[in-house]
Coordinates of C-alpha atoms in Angstrom, one line a residue:
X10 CA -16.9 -9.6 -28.4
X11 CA -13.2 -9.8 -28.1
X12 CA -10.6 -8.0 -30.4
X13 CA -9.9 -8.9 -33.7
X14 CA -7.0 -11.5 -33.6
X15 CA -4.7 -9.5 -36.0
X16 CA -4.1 -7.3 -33.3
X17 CA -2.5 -10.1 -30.9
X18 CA 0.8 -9.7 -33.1
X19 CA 0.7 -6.6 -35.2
X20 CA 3.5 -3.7 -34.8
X21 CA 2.7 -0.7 -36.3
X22 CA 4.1 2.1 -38.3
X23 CA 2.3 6.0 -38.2
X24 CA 2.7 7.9 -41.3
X25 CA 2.4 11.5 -41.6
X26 CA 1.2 12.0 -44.9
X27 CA 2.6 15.5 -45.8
X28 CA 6.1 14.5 -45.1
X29 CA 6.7 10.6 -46.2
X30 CA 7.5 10.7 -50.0
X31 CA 5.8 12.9 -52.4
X32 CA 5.4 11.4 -55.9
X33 CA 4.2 14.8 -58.4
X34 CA 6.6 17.0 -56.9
X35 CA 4.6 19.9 -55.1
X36 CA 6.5 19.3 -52.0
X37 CA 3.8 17.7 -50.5
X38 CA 3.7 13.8 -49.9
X39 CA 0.6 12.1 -50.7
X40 CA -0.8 8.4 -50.5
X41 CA 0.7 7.2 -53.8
X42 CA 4.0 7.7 -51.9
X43 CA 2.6 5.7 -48.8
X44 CA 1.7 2.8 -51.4
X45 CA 5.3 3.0 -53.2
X46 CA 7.0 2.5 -49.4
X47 CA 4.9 -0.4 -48.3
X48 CA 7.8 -3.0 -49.1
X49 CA 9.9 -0.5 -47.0
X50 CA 7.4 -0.9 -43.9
X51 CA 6.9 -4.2 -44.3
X52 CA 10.7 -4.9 -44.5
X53 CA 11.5 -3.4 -41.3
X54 CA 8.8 -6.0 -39.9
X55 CA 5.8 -3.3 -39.2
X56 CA 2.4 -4.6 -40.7
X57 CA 0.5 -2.0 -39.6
X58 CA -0.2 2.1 -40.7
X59 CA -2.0 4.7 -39.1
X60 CA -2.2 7.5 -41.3
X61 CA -2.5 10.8 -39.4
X62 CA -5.8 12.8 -41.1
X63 CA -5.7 12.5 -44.8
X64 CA -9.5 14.3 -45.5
X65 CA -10.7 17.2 -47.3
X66 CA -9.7 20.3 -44.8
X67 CA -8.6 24.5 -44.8
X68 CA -5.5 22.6 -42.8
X69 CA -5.0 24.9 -40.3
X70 CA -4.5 22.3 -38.0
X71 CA -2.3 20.1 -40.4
X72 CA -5.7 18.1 -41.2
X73 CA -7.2 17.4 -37.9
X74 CA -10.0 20.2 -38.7
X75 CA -11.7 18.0 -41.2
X76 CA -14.3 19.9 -43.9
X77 CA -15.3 16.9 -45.3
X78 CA -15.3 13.5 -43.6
X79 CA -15.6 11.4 -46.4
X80 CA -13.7 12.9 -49.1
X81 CA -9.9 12.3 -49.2
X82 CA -7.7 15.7 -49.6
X83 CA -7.3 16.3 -53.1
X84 CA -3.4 17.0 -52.4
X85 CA -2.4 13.8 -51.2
X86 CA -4.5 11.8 -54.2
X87 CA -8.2 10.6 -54.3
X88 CA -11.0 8.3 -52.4
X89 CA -9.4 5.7 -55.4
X90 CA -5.8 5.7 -54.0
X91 CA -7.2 5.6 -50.6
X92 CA -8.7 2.4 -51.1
X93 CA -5.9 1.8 -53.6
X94 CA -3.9 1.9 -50.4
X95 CA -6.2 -0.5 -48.1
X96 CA -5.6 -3.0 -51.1
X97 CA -2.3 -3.0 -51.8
X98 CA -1.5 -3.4 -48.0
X99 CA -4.3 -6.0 -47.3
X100 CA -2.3 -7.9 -50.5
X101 CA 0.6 -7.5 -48.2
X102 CA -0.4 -8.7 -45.0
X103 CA -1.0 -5.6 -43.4
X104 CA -3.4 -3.3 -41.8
X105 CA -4.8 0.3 -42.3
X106 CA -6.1 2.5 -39.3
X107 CA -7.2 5.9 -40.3
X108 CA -7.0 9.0 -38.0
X109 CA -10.9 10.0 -37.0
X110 CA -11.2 13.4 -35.5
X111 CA -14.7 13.0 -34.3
X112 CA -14.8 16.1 -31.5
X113 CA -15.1 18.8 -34.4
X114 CA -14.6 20.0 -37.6
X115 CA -13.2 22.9 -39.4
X116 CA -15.2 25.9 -39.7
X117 CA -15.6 25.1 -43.5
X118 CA -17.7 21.7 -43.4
X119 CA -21.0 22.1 -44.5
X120 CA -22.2 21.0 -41.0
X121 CA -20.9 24.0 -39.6
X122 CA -22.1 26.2 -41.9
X123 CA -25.4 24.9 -41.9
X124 CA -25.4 25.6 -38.1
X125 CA -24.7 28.9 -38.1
X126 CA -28.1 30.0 -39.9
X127 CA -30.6 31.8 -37.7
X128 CA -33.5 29.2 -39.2
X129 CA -33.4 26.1 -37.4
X130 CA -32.3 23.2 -39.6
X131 CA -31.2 19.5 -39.1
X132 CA -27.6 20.8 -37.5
X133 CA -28.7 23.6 -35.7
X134 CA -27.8 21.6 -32.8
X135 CA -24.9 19.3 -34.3
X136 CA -22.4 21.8 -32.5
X137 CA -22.2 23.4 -28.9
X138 CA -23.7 26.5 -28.7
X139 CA -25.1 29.1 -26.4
X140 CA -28.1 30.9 -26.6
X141 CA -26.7 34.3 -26.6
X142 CA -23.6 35.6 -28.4
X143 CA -22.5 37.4 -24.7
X144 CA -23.0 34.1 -22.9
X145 CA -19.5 32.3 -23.4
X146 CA -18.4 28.7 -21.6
X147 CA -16.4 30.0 -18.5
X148 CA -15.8 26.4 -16.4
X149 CA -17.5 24.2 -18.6
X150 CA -15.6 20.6 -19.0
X151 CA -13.8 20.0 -21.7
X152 CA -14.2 23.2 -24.1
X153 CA -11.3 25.1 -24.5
X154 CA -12.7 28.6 -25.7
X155 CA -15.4 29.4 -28.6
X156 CA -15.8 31.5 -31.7
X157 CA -18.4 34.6 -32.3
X158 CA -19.9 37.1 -33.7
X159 CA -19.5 35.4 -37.3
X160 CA -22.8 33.7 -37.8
X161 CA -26.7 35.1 -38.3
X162 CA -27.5 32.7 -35.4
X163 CA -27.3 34.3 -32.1
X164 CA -24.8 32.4 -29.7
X165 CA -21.3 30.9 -28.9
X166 CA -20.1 28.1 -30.4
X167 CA -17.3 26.0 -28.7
X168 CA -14.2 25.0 -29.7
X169 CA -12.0 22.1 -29.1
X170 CA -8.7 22.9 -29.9
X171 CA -7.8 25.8 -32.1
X172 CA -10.3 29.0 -32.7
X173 CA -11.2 27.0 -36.3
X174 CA -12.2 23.6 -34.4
X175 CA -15.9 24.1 -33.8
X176 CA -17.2 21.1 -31.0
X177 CA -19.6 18.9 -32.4
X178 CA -22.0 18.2 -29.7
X179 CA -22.0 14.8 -28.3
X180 CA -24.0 16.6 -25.0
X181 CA -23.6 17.6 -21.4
X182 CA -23.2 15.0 -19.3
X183 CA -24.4 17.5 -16.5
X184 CA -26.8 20.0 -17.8
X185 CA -25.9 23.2 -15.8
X186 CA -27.9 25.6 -18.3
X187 CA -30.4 25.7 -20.7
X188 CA -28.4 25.3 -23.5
X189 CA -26.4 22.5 -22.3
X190 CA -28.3 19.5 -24.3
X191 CA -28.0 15.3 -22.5
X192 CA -26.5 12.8 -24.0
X193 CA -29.8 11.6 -25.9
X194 CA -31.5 14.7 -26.9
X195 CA -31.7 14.4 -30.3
X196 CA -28.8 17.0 -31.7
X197 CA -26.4 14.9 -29.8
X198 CA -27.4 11.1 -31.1
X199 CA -27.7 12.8 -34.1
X200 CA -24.3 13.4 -34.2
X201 CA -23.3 10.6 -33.1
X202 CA -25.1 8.8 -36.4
X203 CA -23.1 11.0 -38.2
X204 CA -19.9 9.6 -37.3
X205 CA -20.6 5.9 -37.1
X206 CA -21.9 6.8 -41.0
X207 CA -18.3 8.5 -41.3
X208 CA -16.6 5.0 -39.8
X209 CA -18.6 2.7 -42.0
X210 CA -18.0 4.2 -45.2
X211 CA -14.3 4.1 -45.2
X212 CA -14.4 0.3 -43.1
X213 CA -17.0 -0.8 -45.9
X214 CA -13.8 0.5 -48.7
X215 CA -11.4 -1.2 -46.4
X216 CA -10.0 0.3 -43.7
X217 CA -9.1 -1.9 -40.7
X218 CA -10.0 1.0 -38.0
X219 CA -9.5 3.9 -36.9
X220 CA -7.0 6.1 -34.2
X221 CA -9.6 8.3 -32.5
X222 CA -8.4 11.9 -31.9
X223 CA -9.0 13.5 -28.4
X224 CA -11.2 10.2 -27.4
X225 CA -11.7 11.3 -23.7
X226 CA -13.4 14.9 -23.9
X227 CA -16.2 14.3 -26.7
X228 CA -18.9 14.4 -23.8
X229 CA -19.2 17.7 -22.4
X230 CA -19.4 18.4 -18.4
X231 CA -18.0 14.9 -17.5
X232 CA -16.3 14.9 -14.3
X233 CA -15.6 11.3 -14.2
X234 CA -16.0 10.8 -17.5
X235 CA -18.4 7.9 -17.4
X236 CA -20.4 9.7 -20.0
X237 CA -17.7 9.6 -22.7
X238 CA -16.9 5.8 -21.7
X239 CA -20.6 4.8 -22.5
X240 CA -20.6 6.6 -25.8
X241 CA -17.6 5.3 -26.8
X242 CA -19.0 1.6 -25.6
X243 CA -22.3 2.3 -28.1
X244 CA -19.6 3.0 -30.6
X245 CA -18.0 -0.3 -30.2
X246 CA -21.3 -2.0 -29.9
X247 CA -22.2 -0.7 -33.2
X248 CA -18.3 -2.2 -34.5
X249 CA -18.6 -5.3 -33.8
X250 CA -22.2 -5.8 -35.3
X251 CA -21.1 -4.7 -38.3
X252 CA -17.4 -4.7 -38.5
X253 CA -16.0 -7.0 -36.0
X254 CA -12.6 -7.7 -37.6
X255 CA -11.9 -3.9 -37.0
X256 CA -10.0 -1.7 -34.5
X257 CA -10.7 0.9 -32.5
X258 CA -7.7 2.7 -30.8
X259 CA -7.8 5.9 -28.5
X260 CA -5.9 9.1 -27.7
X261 CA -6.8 9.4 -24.3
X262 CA -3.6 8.1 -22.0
X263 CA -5.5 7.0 -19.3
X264 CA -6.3 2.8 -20.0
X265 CA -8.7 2.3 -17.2
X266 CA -11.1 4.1 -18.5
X267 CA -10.6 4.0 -22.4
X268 CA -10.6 0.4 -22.7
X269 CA -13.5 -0.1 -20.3
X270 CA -15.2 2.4 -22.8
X271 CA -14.5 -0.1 -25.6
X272 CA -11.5 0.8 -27.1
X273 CA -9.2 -2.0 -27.9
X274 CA -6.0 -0.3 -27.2
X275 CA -4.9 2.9 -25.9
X276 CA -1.8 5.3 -26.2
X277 CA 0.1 6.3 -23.5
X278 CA 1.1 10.2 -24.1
X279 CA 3.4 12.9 -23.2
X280 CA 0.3 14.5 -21.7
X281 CA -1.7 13.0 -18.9
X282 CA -1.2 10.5 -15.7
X283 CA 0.9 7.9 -17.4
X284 CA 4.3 8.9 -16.4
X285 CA 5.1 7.9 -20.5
X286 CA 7.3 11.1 -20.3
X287 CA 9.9 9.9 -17.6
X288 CA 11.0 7.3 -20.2
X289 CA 12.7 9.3 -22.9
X290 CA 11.5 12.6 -22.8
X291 CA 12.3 14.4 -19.2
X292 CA 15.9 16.2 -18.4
X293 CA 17.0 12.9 -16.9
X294 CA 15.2 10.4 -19.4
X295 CA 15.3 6.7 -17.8
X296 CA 17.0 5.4 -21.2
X297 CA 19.6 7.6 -21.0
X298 CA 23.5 6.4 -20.1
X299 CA 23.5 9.1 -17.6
X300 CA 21.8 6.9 -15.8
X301 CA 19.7 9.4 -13.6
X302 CA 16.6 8.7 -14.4
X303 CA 13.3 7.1 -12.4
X304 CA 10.9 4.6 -13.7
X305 CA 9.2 3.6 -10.8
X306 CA 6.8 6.4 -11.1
X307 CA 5.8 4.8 -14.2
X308 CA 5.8 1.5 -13.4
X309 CA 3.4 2.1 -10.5
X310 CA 0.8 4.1 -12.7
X311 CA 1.5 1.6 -15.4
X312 CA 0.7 -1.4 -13.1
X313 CA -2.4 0.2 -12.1
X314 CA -3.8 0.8 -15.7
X315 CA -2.7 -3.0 -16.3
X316 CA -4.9 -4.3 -13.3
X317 CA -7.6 -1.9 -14.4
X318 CA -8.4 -2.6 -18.0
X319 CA -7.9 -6.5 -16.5
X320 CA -6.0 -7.0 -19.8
X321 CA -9.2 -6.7 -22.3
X322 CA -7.4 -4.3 -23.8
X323 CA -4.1 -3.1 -25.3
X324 CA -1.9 -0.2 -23.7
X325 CA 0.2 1.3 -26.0
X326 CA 3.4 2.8 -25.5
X327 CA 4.6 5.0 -28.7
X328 CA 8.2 5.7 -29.9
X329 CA 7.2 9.0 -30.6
X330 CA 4.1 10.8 -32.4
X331 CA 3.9 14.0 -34.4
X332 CA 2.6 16.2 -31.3
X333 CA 5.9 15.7 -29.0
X334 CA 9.2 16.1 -29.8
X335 CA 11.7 13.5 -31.4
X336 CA 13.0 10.7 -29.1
X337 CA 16.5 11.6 -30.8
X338 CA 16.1 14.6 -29.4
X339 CA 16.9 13.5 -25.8
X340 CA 19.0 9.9 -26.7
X341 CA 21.3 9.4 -29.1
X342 CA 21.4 6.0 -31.6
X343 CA 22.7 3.6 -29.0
X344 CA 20.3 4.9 -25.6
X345 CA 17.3 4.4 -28.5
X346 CA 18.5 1.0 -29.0
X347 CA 18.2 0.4 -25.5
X348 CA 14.5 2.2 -25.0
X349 CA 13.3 -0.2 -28.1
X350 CA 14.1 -3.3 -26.8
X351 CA 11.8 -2.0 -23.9
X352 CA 9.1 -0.8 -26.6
X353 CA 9.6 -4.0 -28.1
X354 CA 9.1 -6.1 -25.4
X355 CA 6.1 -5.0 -23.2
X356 CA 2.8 -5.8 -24.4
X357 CA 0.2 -4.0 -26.1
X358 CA 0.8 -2.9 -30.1
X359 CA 3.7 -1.5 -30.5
X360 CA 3.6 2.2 -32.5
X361 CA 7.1 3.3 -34.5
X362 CA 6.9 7.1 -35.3
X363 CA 8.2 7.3 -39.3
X364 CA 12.1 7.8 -39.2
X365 CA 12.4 7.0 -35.4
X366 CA 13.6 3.5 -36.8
X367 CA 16.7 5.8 -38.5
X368 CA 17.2 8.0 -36.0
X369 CA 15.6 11.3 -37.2
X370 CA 16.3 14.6 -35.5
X371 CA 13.9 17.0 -34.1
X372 CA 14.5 20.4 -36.1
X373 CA 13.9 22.7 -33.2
X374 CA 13.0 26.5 -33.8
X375 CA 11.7 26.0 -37.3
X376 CA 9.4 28.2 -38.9
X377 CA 5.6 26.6 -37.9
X378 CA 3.5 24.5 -41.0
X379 CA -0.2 24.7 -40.6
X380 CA -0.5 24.7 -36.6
X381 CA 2.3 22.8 -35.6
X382 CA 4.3 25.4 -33.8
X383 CA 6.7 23.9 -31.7
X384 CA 5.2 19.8 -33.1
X385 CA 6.6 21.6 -36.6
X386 CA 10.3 19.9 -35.9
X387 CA 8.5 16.3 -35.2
X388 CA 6.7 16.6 -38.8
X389 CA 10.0 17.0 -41.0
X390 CA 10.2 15.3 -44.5
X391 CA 11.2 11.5 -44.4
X392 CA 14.7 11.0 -45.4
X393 CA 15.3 8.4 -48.5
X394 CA 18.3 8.5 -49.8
X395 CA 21.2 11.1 -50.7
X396 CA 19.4 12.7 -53.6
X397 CA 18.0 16.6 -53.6
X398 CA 15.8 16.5 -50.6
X399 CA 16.5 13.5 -49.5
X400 CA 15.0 11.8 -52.1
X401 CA 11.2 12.8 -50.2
X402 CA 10.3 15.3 -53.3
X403 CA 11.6 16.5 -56.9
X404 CA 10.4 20.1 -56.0
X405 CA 12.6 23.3 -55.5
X406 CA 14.1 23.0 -51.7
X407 CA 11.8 26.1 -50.3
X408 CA 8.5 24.7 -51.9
X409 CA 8.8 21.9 -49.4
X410 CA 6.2 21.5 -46.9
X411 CA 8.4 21.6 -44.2
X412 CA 12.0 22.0 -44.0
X413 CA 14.2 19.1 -44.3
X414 CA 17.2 18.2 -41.8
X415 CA 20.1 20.1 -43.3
X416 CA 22.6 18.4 -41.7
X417 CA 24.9 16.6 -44.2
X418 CA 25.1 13.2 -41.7
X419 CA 21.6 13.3 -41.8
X420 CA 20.6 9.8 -41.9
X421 CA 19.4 7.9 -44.3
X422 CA 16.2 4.8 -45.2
X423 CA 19.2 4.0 -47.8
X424 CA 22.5 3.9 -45.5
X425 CA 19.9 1.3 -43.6
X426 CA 19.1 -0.8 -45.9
X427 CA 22.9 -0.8 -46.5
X428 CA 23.3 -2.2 -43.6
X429 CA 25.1 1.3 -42.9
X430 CA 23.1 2.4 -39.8
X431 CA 22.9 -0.2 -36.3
X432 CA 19.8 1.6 -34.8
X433 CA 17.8 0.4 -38.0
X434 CA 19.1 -2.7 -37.7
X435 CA 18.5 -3.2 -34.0
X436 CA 15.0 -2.0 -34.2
X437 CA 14.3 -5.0 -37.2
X438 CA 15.8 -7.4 -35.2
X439 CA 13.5 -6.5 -32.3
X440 CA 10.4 -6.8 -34.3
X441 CA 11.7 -10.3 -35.7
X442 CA 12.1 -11.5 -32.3
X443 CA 9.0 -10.5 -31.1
X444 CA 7.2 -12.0 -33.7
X445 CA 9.4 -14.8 -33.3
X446 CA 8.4 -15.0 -29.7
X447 CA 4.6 -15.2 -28.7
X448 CA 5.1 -14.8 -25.1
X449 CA 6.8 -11.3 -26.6
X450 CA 3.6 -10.5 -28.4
X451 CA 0.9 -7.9 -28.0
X452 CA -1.3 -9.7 -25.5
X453 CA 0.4 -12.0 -23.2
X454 CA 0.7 -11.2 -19.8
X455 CA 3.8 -9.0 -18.3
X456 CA 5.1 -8.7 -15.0
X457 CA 7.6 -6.3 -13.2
X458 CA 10.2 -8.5 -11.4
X459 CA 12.8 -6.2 -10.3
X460 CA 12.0 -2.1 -10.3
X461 CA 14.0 0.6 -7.5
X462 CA 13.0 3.7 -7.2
X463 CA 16.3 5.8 -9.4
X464 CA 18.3 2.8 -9.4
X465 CA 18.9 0.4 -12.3
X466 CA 18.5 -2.5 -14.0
X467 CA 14.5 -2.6 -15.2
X468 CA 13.5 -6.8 -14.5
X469 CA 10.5 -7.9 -16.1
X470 CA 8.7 -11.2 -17.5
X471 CA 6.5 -12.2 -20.4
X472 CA 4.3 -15.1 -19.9
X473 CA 3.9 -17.2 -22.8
X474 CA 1.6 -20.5 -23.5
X475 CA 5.5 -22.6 -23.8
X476 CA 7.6 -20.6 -22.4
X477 CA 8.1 -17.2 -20.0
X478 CA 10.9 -14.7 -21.4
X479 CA 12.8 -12.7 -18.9
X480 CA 13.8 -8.6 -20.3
X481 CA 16.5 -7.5 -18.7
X482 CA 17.0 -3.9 -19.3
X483 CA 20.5 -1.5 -18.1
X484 CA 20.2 2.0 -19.8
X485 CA 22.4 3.3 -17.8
X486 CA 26.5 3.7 -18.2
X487 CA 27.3 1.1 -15.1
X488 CA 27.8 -2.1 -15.4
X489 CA 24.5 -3.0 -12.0
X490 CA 23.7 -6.4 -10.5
X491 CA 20.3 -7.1 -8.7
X492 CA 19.0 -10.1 -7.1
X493 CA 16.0 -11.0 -9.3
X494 CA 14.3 -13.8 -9.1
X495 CA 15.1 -15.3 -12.7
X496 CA 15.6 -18.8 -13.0
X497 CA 19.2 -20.0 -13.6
X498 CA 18.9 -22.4 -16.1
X499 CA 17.7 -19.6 -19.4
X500 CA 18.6 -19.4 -23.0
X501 CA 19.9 -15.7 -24.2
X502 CA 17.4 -14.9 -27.2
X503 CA 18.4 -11.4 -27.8
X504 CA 21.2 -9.3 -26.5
X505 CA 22.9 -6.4 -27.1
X506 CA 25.9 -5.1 -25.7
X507 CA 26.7 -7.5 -23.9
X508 CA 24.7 -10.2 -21.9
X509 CA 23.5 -10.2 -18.6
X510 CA 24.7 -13.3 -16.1
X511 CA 24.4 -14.7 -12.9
X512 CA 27.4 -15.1 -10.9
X513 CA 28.1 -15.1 -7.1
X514 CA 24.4 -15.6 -6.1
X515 CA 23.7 -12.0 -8.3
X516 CA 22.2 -11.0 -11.8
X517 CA 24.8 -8.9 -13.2
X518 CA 24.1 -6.4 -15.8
X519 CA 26.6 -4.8 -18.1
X520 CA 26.2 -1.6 -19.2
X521 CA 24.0 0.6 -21.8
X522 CA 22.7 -3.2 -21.9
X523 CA 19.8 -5.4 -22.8
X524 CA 19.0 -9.3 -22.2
X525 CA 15.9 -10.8 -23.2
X526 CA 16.3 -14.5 -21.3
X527 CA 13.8 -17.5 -22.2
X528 CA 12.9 -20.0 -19.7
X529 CA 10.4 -22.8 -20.8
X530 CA 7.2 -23.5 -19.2

C-alpha cells in the first residue's frame, strides 16, 4: 500500500494544547480553544494539526506519561470535543494526527498497577521487568534507568524517559537473560494488541493518524534496530487493512530506517545523525546573515536518507517542536524568512511549530511546568492579541500554566492578521505558493544543484510532472554568485529581497535572499 494521497500536499500545524487558547479561564488551554482557531490555521494555509498528548495523565511529563489511553484529559475538555475537533476540521478540509506515546505509561495507568502485584495476572509481563529487585539494566539497549522497591512484585521495572515512565515491553530483540522476553512471547504481542486497540479507537472517532513518540527504541536490545523496524512494519500492516486513508509519522530522525519500518514520514530532530541542528540552531546557524554557517554536513546525511527510504516515504524537516528551543532564538524575523522558504520548499510535509509563523521568543531561564525544564521556554502561551495575557486566558496572570512573554513588543496573531507583522506574511505566502506549485509539494523529487562546503548560496531543484522549479537560497549578508547549472530562460515565482540573475556567464545572488525560479518541462 502506498500513503494516503492527502499527504502529497498537506502542511501542517503542531498544537501544544496547554498553551494555545484557553476558553474557561483556568489558565490552561484546552481543545475547545483548538476548535475556535481552526479558521486561524487554516488561514495561514496549514491543513493539518498534530496535537502533542491530550490523554488522561499525573502530567509529570507534560502528558507524554499517559494513565489512560483512551480517555481524553478532563482539563482540556472531553472524548466529545475530541471528536468534536476531528469534525469540525474534517468540515474544513483538514487533518488531525494525535500524539501516541506507545513506549510507556505513567505509573498511574491501571496497566501498571496491575503489574506490580506479586500474583501473576494478564500484565504481569506488559512492562520490562527483572526478576529480582537487586538485578537492575546496566547496558541494556534502550532503557534509560528503572524504578523499585514500590511494588509487592519482586523486580526492576524499566523506564523510558523520566523515573514515572515505566517501559512497556515490546521484547528483547537479543535475549541476554532470563528475564529478557522475544519479540513474540506472549507479554510482548500482547502489548502490542494493546496499542493497535488504542490506535483504532480514536481512528474509528476520526482521527487521521498519529505522531509516534520515541518510535525507534520500543524494541529492547536492538543493535541495528531491525527489530523495531519489523514491529513498526506489523503496525502498518495492521493500518492499511483497516484504516488505509490514515498516517503514521515517526520521532525517530533517522529516515532509512523509519520509513523502511513503515512509517510514512519521519522528523528530522535536534537529536540524532541528521545534521537538522546546523540549519538554525548551532552558534553559527546556516540561515543566519552572519553568514558562517555549513550545510554541507547536512546535505550529505540528508542525501543519503533521501536515496535510502528511495522516496516511499516523507522526511520531515520541522520549524521547531516543543523539545528544542525557539528558532527566534538564534534568527531574528528576516533570517526566519529566509530558513522558511527552505522549509517550504524541500519535500516531505512540512511541520510549523504554533507562533513560529509570528515570531515567538524562547523565554529562557523560566521556572520548569510539568518536566519541561529547559523545553519550559519553547511551551509558552500563544499570543492573540493585546488583551490581558495576550488574549490566551481570562485567568489571573500567575495562574497561567506557563508564563507568558512579557515583553511589551511581544508579537501578536492580531498585528498579523493586520497585515502588521512581514514574517507572518512571508510564511502564508510560502504555503500559497507551494500549494500553488506541485513540483513544490510534499512528494516530488528534489535535487541539490549547487552546495560548498561553508560557502553560500544553497542551489536546489524540484521536479514536477510540467514543470521543474529552481530554489535559490542566500542567508547570508553578501550579495554571492555561483555557476549553477539553471537554465537561462526561467520565470521568478517567488522572491524576496531581491531576485537572483544571471549575468556575465554567473548566477548572482543578492543578499539575506531567496529565488524560487520555474522552468517548464
Amino acid at each position: 500500500m502506498g500513503m494516503p494521497s492527502w499527504l502529497e500536499n498537506i502542511v501542517f500545524y503542531e498544537i501544544y494544547p496547554q498553551t494555545f487558547l484557553d476558553t474557561d479561564g483556568d489558565g490552561i488551554g484546552n481543545i475547545q480553544g483548538i476548535i475556535r482557531k481552526l479558521d486561524y490555521i487554516k488561514n495561514l494555509g496549514c491543513d493539518g494539526i498534530w496535537l502533542n498528548p491530550c490523554f488522561e495523565s499525573p502530567f509529570y511529563d507534560a502528558g507524554y506519561d499517559v494513565a489512560d489511553y483512551k480517555k481524553v484529559a478532563p482539563r482540556y475538555g472531553t472524548n466529545e470535543d475530541l471528536k468534536e475537533l476531528f469534525q469540525k476540521a474534517h468540515e474544513k478540509g483538514m487533518k488531525v494526527l494525535l500524539d501516541l506515546v506507545p513506549g510507556h505509561t505513567s505509573t498511574d495507568h491501571e496497566w501498571f498497577k496491575e503489574s506490580c502485584k506479586a500474583e501473576k495476572n494478564e500484565y504481569t509481563d506488559r512492562y520490562v521487568w527483572t526478576n529480582d529487585v537487586w538485578d537492575d539494566f546496566q547496558d541494556v539497549g534502550s532503557i534509560r534507568g528503572s524504578i523499585r522497591s514500590f511494588s509487592e512484585r519482586n523486580g526492576c521495572c524499566a523506564v523510558n524517559f523520566f523515573s514515572v515512565q515505566p517501559a512497556l515491553n515490546f521484547g528483547f530483540a537479543r535475549c541476554d537473560k532470563d528475564w529478557q522476553q522475544p519479540m513474540d512471547a506472549p507479554g510482548p504481542m500482547a502489548t502490542r494488541e494493546a496499542m493497535k486497540d488504542v490506535m483504532r479507537f480514536w481512528m474509528s472517532m476520526g482521527c487521521d493518524g498519529f505522531r509516534v513518540d520515541m518510535a525507534g527504541s520500543l524494541v529492547k536490545n536492538d543493535d541495528d534496530q531491525e527489530g523495531t523496524i519489523a514491529l513498526w512494519q506489523d503496525f502498518r500492516k495492521f493500518m492499511d487493512e483497516e484504516f488505509p486513508e490514515c498516517a503514521l509519522l515517526s520521532e525517530w530522525g533517522e529516515p532509512g530506517r523509519s520509513l523502511r519500518g513503515g512509517f510514512h514520514m519521519d522528523f528530522l530532530l535536534h537529536f540524532g545523525p541528521s545534521h537538522y541542528l546546523d540549519l538554525f540552531r548551532v552558534e553559527e546557524p546556516y540561515f543566519s546573515r552572519r553568514g558562517k554557517g555549513d550545510i554541507s554536513e547536512f546535505v550529505k546525511t540528508y542525501e543519503e536518507n533521501y536515496a535510502a527510504t528511495n522516496r516511499e516515504g516523507l522526511i520531515c524537516i520541522p520549524s521547531g517542536n516543543h523539545d528544542m528551543i525557539r528558532i527566534k532564538e538564534t534568527l531574528d524575523d528576516e533570517e526566519i524568512k529566509i530558513a522558511f522558504a527552505f522549509l517550504l520548499s524541500v519535500p516531505g510535509a512540512p511541520f510549523i511549530y504554533y507562533g513560529d509563523e509570528i515570531g515567538m521568543k524562547y523565554l529562557s531561564g523560566i521556572k520548569s511546568v510539568e518536566g519541561g525544564f529547559h523545553r519550559t521556554g519553547s511551551r509558552s502561551p500563544m499570543q492573540w492579541n493585546h488583551s490581558a495575557n495576550a488574549g490566551f486566558s481570562s485567568c489571573k496572570p500567575e495562574e497561567l500554566y506557563i508564563q507568558i512573554d512579557p515583553d511589551e513588543d511581544r508579537p501578536t496573531a492580531e498585528d498579523a492578521l493586520a497585515g502588521k507583522n512581514s514574517l507572518y506574511d512571508e510564511v502564508k505566502k510560502l504555503i500559497a505558493v507551494r500549494k500553488e506549485h506541485q513540483a513544490l509539494q510534499n512528494t516530488a523529487p528534489m535535487e541539490f544543484v549547487y552546495v560548498k562546503e561553508s560557502a553560500y548560496p544553497l542551489v536546489y531543484k524540484r521536479t514536477g510532472k510540467d514543470e521543474t522549479i529552481y530554489i535559490v537560497l542566500n542567508p547570508s549578508g553578501q550579495d554571492v554568485e555561483c555557476d549553477a547549472q539553471i537554465p537561462q530562460n526561467v520565470q521568478v515565482i517567488y522572491s524576496n529581497h531581491g531576485e537572483a540573475a544571471y549575468a556575465d556567464g554567473k548566477w548572482k545572488v543578492p543578499a539575506a535572499s531567496a529565488t524560487f525560479l520555474k522552468a517548464e518541462n
